[in-house]
Amino acid sequence: MRRREWWRSALTAGWVIAGAVVAILLGAGTSGEWAEVLASLLGFATAITVIAAAVVNWEHIVGDAQNAGLIVDRGER
């Protein structure tokens, strides 16, 4: 079965890019009285970005394994 959910990877990649942009913007504003709040938000945004990148990587690994016939799709059992 071919992988037809290619849009998931593109959508997740978009979220990763958006998270990186937000992290950069929050990093630029870490001077002043809001520094602690922005640093916390920056840490959260970075964590979400790392998780999203891991999801994208996992989707590619599973898709490649399915295409190679190494694993069977749950619907094909």
GROMACS .gro file of C-alpha atoms in nm, residues 26-52:
model
   27
   26LEU     CA    1   1.103   3.496   2.132
   27GLY     CA    2   1.479   3.470   2.162
   28ALA     CA    3   1.517   3.823   2.025
   29GLY     CA    4   1.302   3.969   2.301
   30THR     CA    5   1.475   3.822   2.603
   31SER     CA    6   1.598   4.152   2.743
   32GLY     CA    7   1.400   4.349   2.997
   33GLU     CA    8   1.134   4.263   3.251
   34TRP     CA    9   0.974   3.996   3.032
   35ALA     CA   10   1.299   3.803   2.999
   36GLU     CA   11   1.197   3.520   3.234
   37VAL     CA   12   0.856   3.476   3.074
   38LEU     CA   13   0.998   3.482   2.724
   39ALA     CA   14   1.275   3.240   2.822
   40SER     CA   15   1.011   2.996   2.949
   41LEU     CA   16   0.809   3.034   2.630
   42LEU     CA   17   1.125   2.987   2.426
   43GLY     CA   18   1.199   2.662   2.608
   44PHE     CA   19   0.843   2.541   2.548
   45ALA     CA   20   0.854   2.635   2.179
   46THR     CA   21   1.188   2.459   2.139
   47ALA     CA   22   1.053   2.143   2.303
   48ILE     CA   23   0.748   2.143   2.074
   49THR     CA   24   0.973   2.195   1.772
   50VAL     CA   25   1.196   1.902   1.871
   51ILE     CA   26   0.891   1.678   1.922
   52ALA     CA   27   0.746   1.779   1.585
   0.00000   0.00000   0.00000
